[in-house]
Coordinates of C-alpha atoms in Angstrom, one line a residue:
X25 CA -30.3 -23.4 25.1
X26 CA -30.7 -19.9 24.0
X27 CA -31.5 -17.0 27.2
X28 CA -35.2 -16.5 25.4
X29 CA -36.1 -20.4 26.2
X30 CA -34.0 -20.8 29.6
X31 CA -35.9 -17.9 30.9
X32 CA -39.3 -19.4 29.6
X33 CA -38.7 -23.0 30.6
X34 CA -37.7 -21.2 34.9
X35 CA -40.8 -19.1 34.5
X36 CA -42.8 -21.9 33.5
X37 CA -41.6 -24.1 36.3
X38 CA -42.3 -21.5 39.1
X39 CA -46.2 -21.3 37.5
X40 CA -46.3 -24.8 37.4
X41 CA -45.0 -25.1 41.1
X42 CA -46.9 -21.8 42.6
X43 CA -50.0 -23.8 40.8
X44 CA -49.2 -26.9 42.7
X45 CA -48.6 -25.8 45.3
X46 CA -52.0 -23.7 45.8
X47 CA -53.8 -27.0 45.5
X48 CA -51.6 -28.6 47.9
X49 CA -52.2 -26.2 50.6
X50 CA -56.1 -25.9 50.0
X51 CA -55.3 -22.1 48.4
X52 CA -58.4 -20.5 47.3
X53 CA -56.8 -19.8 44.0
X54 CA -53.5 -18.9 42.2
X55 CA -52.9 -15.6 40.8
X56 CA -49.5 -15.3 38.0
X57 CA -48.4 -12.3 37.0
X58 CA -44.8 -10.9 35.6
X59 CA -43.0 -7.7 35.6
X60 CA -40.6 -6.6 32.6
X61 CA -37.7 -3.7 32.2
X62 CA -38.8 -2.7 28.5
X63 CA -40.5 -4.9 25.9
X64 CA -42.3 -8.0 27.0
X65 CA -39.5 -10.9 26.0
X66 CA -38.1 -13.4 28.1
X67 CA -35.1 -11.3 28.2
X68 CA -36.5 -8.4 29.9
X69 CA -38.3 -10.4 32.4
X70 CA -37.5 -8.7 36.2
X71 CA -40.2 -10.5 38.1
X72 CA -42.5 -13.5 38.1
X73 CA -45.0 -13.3 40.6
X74 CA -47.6 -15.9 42.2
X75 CA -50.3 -14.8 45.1
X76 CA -51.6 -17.4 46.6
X77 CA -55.0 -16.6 48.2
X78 CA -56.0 -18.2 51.7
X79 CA -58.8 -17.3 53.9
X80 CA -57.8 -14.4 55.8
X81 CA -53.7 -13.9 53.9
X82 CA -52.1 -13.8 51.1
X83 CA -48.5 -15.5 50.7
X84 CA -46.6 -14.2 47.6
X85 CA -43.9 -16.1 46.0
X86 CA -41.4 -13.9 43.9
X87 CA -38.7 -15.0 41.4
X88 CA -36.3 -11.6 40.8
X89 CA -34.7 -12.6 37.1
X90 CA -32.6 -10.0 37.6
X91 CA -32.0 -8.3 40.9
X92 CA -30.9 -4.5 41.8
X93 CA -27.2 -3.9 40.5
X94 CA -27.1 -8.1 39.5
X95 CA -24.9 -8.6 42.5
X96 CA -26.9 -12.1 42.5
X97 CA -29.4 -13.0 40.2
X98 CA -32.1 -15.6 39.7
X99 CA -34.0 -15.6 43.2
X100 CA -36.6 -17.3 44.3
X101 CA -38.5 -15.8 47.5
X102 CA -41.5 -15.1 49.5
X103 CA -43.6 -12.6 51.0
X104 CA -46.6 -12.7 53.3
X105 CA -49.6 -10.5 53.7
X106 CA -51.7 -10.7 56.3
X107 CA -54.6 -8.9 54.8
X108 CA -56.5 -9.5 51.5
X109 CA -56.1 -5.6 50.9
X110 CA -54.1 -4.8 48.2
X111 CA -52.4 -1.6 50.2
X112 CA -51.1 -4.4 53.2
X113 CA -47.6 -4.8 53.8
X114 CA -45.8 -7.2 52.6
X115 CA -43.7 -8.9 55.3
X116 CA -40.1 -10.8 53.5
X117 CA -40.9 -15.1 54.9
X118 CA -37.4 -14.5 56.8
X119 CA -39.0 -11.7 58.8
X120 CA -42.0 -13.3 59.5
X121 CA -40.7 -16.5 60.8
X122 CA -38.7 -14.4 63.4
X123 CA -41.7 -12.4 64.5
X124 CA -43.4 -16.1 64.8
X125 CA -40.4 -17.2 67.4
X126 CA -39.9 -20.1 64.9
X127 CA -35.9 -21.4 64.7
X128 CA -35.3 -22.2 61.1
X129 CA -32.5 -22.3 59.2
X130 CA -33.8 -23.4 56.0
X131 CA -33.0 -20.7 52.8
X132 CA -35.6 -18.4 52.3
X133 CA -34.2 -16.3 49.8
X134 CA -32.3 -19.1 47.2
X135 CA -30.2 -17.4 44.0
X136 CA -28.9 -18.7 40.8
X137 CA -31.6 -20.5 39.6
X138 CA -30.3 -21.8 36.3
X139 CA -32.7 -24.7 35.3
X140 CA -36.1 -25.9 35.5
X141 CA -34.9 -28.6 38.3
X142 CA -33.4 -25.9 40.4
X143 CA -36.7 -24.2 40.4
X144 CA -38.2 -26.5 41.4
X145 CA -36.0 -27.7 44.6
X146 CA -36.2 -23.9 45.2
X147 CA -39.5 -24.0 45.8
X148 CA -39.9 -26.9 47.1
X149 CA -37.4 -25.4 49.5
X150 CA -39.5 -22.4 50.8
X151 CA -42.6 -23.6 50.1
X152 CA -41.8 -25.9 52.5
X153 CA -41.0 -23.1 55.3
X154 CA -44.3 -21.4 54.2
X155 CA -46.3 -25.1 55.0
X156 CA -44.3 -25.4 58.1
X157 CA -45.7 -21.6 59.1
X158 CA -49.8 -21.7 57.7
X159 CA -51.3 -23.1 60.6
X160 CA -49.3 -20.0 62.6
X161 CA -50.4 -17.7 60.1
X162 CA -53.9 -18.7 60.3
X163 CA -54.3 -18.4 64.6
X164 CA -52.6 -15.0 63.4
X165 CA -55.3 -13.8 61.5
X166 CA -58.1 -15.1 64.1
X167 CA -56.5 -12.8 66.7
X168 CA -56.3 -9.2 66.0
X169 CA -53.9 -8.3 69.3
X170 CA -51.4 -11.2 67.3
X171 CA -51.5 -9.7 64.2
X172 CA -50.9 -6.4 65.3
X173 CA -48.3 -7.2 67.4
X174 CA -46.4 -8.7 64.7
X175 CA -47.0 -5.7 62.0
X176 CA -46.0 -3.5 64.9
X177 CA -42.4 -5.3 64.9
X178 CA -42.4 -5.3 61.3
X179 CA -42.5 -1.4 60.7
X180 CA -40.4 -1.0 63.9
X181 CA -37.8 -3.3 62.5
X182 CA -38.0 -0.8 59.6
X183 CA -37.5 2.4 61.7
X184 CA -34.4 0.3 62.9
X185 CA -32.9 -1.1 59.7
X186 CA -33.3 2.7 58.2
X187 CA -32.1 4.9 61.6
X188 CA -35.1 6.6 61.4
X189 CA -38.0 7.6 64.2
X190 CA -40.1 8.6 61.0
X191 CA -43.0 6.3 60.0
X192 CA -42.2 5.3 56.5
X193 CA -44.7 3.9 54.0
X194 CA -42.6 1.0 52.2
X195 CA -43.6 0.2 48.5
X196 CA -44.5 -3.3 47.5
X197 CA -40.9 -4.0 46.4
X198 CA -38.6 -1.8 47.7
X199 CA -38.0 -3.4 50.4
X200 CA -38.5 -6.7 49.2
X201 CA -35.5 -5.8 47.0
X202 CA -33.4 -4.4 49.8
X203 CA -34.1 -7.5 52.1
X204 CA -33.3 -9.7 48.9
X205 CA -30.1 -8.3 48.8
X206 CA -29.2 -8.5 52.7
X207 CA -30.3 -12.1 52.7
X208 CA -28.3 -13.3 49.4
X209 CA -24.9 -11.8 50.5
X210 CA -21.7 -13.7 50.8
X211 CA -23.0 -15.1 54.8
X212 CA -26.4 -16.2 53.2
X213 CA -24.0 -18.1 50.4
X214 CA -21.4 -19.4 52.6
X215 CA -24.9 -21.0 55.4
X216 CA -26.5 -22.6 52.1
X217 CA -22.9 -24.5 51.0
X218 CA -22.8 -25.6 55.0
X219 CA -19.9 -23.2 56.1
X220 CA -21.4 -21.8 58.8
X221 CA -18.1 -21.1 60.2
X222 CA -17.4 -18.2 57.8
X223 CA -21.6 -17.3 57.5
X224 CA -21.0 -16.3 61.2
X225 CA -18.1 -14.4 60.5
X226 CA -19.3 -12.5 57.9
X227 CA -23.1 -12.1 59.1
X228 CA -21.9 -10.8 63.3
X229 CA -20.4 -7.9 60.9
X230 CA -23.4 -6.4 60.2
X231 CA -23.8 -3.1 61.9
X232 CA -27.7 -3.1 62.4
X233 CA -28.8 -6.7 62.5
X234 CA -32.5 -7.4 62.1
X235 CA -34.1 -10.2 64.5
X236 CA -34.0 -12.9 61.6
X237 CA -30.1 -12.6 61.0
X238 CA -29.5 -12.2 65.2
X239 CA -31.1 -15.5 65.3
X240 CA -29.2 -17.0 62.5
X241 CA -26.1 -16.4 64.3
X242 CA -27.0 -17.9 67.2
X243 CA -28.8 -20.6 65.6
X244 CA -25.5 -21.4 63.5
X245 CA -23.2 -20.9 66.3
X246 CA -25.0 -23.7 68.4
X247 CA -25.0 -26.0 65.7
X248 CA -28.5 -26.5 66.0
X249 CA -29.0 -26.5 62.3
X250 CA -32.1 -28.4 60.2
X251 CA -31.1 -30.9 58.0
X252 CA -30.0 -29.3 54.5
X253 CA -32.3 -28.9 52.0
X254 CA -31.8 -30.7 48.9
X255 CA -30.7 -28.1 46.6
X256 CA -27.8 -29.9 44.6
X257 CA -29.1 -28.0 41.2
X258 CA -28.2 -24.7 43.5
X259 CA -24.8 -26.0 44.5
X260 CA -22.9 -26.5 41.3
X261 CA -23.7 -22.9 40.5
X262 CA -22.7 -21.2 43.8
X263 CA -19.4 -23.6 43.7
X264 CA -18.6 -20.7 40.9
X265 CA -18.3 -18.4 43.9
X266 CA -15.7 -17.7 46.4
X267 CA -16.0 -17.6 50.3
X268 CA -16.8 -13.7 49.8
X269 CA -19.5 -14.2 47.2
X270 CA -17.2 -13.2 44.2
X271 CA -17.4 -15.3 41.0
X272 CA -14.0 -16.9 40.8
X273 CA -11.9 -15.9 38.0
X274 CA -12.5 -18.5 35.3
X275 CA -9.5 -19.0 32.9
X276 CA -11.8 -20.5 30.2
X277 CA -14.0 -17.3 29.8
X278 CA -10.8 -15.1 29.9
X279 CA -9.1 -17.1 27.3
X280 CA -12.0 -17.4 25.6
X281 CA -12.0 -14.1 25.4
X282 CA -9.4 -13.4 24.5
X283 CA -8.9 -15.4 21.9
X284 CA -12.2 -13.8 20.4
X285 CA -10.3 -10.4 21.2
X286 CA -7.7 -11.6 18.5
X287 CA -9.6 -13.4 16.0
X288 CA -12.1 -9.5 15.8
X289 CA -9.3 -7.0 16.0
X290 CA -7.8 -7.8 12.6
X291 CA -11.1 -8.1 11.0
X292 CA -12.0 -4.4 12.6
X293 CA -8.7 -3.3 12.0
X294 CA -9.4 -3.6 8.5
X295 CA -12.6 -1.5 8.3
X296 CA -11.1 1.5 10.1
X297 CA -8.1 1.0 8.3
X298 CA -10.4 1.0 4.8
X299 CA -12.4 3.9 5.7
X300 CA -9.4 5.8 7.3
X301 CA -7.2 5.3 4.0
X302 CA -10.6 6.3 1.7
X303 CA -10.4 9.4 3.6
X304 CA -6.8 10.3 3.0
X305 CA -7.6 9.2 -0.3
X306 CA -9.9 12.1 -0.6
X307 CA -8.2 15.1 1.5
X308 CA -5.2 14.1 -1.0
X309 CA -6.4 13.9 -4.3
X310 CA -5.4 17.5 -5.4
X311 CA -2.2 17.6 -3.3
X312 CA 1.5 17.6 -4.1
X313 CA 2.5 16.2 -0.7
X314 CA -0.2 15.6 2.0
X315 CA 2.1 15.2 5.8
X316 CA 1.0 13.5 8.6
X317 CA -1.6 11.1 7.6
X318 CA 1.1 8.0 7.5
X319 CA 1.9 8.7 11.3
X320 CA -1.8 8.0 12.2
X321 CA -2.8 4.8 10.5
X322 CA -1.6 2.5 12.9
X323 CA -4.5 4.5 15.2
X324 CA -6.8 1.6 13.5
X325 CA -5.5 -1.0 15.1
X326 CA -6.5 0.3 18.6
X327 CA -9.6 1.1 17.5
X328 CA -9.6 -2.0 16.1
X329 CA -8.8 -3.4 19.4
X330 CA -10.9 -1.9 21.7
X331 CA -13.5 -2.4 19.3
X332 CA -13.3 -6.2 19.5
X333 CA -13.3 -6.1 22.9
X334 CA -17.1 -4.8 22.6
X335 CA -17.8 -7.0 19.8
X336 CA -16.2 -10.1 22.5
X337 CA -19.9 -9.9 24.1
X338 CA -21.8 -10.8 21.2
X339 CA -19.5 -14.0 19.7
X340 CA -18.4 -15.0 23.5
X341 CA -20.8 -18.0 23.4
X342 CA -19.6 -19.2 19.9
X343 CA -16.3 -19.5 21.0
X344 CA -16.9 -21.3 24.0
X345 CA -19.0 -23.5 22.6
X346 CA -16.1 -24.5 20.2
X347 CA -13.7 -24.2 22.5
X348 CA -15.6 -26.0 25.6
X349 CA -18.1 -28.0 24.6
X350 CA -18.3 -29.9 27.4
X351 CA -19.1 -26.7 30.1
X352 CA -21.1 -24.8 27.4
X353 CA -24.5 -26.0 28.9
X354 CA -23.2 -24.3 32.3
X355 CA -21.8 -21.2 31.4
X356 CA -24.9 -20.3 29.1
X357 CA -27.3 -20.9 32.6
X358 CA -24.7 -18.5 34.7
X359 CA -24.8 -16.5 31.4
X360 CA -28.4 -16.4 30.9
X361 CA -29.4 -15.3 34.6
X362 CA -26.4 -12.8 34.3
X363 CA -27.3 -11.0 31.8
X364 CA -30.1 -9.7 30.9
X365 CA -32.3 -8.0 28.7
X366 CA -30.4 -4.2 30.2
X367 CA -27.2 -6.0 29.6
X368 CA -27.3 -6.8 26.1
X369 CA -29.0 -3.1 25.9
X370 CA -26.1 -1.3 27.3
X371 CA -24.0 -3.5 25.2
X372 CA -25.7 -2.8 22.0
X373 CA -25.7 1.0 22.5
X374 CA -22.0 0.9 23.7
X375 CA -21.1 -0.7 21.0
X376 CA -22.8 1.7 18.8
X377 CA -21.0 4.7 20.3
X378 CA -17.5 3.1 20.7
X379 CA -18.2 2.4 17.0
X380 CA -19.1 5.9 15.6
X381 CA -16.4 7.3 18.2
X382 CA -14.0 5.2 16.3
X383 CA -14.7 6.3 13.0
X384 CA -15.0 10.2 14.1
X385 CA -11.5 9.7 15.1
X386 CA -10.4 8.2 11.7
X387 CA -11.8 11.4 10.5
X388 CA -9.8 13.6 12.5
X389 CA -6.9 11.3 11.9
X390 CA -7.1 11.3 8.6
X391 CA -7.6 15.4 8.5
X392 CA -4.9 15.6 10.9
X393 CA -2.6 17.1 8.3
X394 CA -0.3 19.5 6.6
X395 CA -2.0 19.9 2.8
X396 CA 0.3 21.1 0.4
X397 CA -1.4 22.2 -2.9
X398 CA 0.0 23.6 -6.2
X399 CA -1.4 27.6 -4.9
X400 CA -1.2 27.3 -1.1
X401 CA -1.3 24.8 1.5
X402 CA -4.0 24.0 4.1
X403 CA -2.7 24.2 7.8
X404 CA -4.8 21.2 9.7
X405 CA -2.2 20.8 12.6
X406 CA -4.6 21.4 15.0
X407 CA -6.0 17.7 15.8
X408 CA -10.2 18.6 15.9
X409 CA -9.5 21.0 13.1
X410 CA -12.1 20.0 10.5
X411 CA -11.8 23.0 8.3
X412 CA -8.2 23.9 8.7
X413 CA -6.5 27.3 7.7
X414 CA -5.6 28.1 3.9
X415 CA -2.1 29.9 3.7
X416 CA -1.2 31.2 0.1
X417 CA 3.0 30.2 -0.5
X418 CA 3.4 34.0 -0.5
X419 CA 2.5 34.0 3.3
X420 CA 5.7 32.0 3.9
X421 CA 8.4 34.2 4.6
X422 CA 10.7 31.4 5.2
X423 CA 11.9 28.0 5.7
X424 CA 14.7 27.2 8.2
X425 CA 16.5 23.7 9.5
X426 CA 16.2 23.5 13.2
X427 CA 19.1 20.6 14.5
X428 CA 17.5 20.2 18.0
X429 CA 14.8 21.0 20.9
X430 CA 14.3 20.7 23.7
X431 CA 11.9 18.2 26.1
X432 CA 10.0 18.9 29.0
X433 CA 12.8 17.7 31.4
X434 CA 14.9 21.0 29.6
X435 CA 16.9 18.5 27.7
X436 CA 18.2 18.9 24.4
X437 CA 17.4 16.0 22.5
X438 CA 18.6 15.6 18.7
X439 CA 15.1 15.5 16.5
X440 CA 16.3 17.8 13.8
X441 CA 12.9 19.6 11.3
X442 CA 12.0 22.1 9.5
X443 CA 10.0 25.0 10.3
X444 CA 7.7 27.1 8.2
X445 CA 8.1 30.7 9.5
X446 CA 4.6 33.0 8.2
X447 CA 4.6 36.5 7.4
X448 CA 2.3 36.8 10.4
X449 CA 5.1 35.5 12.6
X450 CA 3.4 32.5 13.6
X451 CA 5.9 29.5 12.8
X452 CA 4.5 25.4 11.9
X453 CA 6.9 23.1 13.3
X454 CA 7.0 19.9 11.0
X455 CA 8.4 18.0 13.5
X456 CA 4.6 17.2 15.0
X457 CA 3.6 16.1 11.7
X458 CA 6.4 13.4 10.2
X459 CA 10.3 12.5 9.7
X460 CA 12.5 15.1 8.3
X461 CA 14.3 12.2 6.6
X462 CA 10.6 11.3 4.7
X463 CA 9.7 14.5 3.6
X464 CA 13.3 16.8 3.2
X465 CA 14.0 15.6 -0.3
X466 CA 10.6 16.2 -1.9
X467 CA 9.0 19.2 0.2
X468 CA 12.2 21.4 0.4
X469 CA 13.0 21.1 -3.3
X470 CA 9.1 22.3 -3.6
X471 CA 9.8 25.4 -1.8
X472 CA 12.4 26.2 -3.5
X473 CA 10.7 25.8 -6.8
X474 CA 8.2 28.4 -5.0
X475 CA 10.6 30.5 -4.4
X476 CA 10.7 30.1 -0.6
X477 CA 13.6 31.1 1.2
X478 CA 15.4 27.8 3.0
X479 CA 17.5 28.6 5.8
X480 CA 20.0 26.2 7.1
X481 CA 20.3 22.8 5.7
X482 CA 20.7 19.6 6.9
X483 CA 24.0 18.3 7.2
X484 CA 23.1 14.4 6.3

């Protein structure tokens, strides 16, 4: 299933279970909306909302496709205001049901969503903590000194979580996002697979806890847990993560990869390689001897390469479907709710630039050069030199053999050349630009036939 119809078929499912869920709670009515980053396709979807209207509140289910920095992805959540207004705050369920003094353990805040069925035990999930909390919710609203008391813990858990004695407005989703985050880290993870063992461990790390994970702990710690949720569609995915909340490295989708790495890199090779060689092609059709351009060929290749590897993002799913039918289903989901929309973006303009960087540099490649004409040669052994420097043969005072150099450890090492010495005093050291034993026969007998004076000689 392609990301366009996975995305619709989740969104669908959250309408279809916001809807029923309205009627099943004697809602005054259902209101959908979504959010997009960019164009309105299922790709760029960020949020699906659904406010359910009640008397006196408003409870707001989310679904983040794609959440800040897609550390986790594929959320389902909730929010509850307890005014009609549209300026109220929005307090996260989790919050709320600490304010409320109510012991639950149930997910609030359920990640990788993959399939239709796994939205719908989401939801089922905490719609069935929002049930559990409406008749608290509506003695709430009928007593003002309640309500108050518990918006009054809400903004000072705020001042709390963000070390400040300022009063801050909060935006609808700002800290919506910021709880999401908090409450879908490796602890939240580790509680939803049953290790609360290693959800303690991880959440009593926390520097400023907030009154809902305070109570997890001790909730976990005294094993007085509810009895799990069925979220089995949820499970297979998060088995795909380790005790920290890192996907495990999976050996399919690297040699998959890989393999994909291989099969493009000749295939881009060849197109650098074409346009590189047309180039040369070009700077050399009215030379006797062009130097240096057969040294930088094999440049191709690692553009070629790293090329590929861009490339790699757009075939992976071909491969792997050829290569593992059987988990393709799977990986697409975790693919699907892993990237997004941004993703293939970023990917598609990458690829561009890495693409036009890599034939740039088959230009300066190929114009990395020493040009010798029939009147002059063209002095192009500065690598970004585009235009190069014309030098007439007269401007040569002399040729000579240099036997040695030496390295940047003051060693001499034996890499005998030949240098061109100008009139000006500046001297071109071939060496940079090919193998005496390539070009000695041909280019020295040229400068003699011009008349230039050869010093020295090489002894082979």
């Amino acid at each position: 299933m392609r990301r366009e119809e996975l995305m619709n078929h989740i969104c669908a499912q959250f309408n279809q279970n916001a809807k029923q869920f309205c009627k099943d709670t004697d809602g005054l009515f259902c209101e959908l909306s979504t959010e997009y980053r960019g164009a309105h396709e299922p790709q760029n979807l960020q949020y699906c909302f659904a406010k359910i209207y009640y008397s006196s509140f408003v409870v707001k289910f989310i679904y983040t496709a794609h959440a800040t920095m897609n550390v986790v992805n594929s959320i389902l959540g909730c929010s509850v205001c307890l005014d009609k207004n549209d300026e109220a705050l929005e307090i996260p369920l989790p919050l709320l049901t600490d304010y409320c003094d109510l012991d639950c353990t149930t997910p609030m805040f359920i990640p990788f969503i993959t399939t239709e069925h796994g939205m719908d035990q989401a939801f089922s999930c905490v719609g069935g903590v929002v049930q559990q909390l409406l008749p608290r919710l509506i003695d709430i609203n009928s007593n003002l000194e309640q309500r108050n008391r518990i918006l009054t813990a809400y903004t000072e858990e705020l001042k709390y979580v963000f070390d400040t004695d300022v009063s801050i407005s909060i935006s609808g989703l700002d800290f919506y996002n910021y709880i999401t985050l908090r409450l879908t880290s490796a602890a939240f993870i580790n509680s939803i697979r049953g290790n609360y063992t290693k959800a303690i461990a991880q959440l009593s790390k926390v520097k400023r806890p907030i009154g809902y994970e305070s109570r997890l702990i001790r909730l976990w710690s005294t094993c007085n847990q509810e009895s799990a949720p069925n979220l089995s569609a949820i499970m297979e995915n998060l088995q795909m993560y380790n005790e920290n909340g890192v996907q495990k490295a999976n050996l399919k989708e690297f040699w998959t990869m890989f393999l994909s790495w291989l099969i493009m890199t000749p295939a881009a090779s060849i197109v650098y390689s074409a346009f590189y060689f047309l180039l040369v092609s070009i700077e050399g059709r009215d030379s006797f001897y062009l130097l240096g351009t057969q040294y930088n060929y094999p440049y191709c290749i690692l553009f070629g390469f790293l090329t590929a590897i861009a490339i790699s993002y757009f075939t992976r799913l071909k491969f792997y479907k050829w290569l593992h039918k059987k988990d393709f289903e799977r990986y697409c989901e975790m693919d699907s709710i892993q990237n997004g929309g941004k993703s293939d973006r970023f990917m598609k303009h990458f690829t561009v630039f890495l693409c036009v960087t890599c034939l740039v540099g088959c230009m300066l490649l190929s114009n990395w050069n020493l040009n010798f004409l029939s009147d002059g040669f063209v002095d192009n052994s500065k690598f970004f030199s585009l235009k190069g420097e014309y030098h007439s043969y007269r401007d040569i005072e002399k040729v000579y053999y240099k036997p040695d150099r030496v390295n940047g450890l003051d060693q001499t090492i034996d890499f005998p050349s030949y240098v061109l010495v100008l009139k000006n005093g500046d001297e071109i050291d071939l060496y940079e630009l090919g193998d005496i034993y390539e070009y000695e026969d041909e280019l020295i007998a040229f400068f003699r036939n011009k008349g230039i004076k050869i010093e020295g000689a090489n002894p082979q």
